[in-house]
Short mmCIF file of C-alpha atoms in Angstrom, two decimals:
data_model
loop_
_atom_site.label_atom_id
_atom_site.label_comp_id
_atom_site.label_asym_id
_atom_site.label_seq_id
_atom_site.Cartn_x
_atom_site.Cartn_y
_atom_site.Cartn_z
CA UNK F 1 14.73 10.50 -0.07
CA UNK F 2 12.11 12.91 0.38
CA UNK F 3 8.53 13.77 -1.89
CA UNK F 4 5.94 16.48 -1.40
CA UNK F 5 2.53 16.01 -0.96
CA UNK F 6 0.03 17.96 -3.60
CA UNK F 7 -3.07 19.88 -2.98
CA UNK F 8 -4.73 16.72 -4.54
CA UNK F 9 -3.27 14.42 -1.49
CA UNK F 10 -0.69 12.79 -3.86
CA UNK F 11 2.77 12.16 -4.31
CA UNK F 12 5.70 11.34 -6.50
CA UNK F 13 7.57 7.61 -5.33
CA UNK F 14 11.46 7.96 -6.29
CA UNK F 15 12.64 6.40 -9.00
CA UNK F 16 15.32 4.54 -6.73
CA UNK F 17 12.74 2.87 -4.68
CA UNK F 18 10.47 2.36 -7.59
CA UNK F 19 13.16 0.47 -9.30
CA UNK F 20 14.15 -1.44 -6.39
CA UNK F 21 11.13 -2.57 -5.69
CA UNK F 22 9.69 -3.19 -8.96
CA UNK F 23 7.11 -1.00 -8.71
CA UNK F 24 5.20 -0.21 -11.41
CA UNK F 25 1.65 1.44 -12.40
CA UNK F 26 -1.29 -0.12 -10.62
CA UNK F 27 0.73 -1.89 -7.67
CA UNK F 28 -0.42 -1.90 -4.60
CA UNK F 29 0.95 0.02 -2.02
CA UNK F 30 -0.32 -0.43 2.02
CA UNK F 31 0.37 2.56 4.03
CA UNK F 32 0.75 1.65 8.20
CA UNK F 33 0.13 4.10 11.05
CA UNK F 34 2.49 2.91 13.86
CA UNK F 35 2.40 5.23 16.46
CA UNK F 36 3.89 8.82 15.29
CA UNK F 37 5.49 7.14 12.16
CA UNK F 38 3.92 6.08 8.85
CA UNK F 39 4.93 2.91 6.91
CA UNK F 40 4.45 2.20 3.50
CA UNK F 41 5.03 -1.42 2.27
CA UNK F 42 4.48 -2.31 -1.12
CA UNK F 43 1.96 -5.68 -1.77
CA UNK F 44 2.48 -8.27 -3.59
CA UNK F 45 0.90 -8.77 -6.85
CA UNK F 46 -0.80 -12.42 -5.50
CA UNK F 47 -3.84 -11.42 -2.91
CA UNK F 48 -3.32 -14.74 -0.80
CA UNK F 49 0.79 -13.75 -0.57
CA UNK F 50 -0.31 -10.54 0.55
CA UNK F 51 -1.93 -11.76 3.03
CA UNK F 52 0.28 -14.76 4.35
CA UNK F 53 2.10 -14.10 7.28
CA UNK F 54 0.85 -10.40 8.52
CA UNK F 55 -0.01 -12.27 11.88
CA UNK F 56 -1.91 -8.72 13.38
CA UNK F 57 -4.92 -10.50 13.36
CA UNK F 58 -8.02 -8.60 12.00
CA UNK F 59 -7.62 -10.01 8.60
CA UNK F 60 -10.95 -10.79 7.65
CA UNK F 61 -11.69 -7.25 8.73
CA UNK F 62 -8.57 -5.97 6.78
CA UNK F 63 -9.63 -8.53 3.54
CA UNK F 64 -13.30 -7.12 3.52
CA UNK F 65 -11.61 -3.25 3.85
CA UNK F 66 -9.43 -4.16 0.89
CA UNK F 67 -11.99 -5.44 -1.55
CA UNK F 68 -14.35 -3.25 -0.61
CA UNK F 69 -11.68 0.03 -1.80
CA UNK F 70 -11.22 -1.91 -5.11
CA UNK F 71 -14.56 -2.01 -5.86
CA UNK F 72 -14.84 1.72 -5.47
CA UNK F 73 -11.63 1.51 -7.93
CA UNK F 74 -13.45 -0.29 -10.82
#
């Protein structure tokens, strides 16, 4: 499946993956630069399952990162 990318920086998720992943508007998505290649894994609605077994370490770091971008969201 493929998307484009607008002038604005967004873009459109398929419907397939949208459905299969119950993806709705306001989830959270986490996007995850590995190398060359871009992931992009969908979080959990519950914070603490979100966080529960990422075992990169850094989460503190990555926790502070996250509530400080919702903040700028509200």
């Amino acid at each position: 499946m493929r998307s484009t990318i607008t002038t604005r920086g967004q873009t459109v998720i398929p419907i397939e993956i949208r459905k299969r992943f119950a993806l709705g508007p306001a989830d959270g998505l986490e996007w995850i630069v590995e190398g060359k290649e871009i992931r992009v894994v969908p979080l959990p609605r519950d914070p603490v399952a979100a966080f529960r077994g990422q075992g990169r370490g850094q989460s503190t770091e990555r926790l502070l990162d996250d509530r400080d971008w919702d903040r700028r969201r509200e």
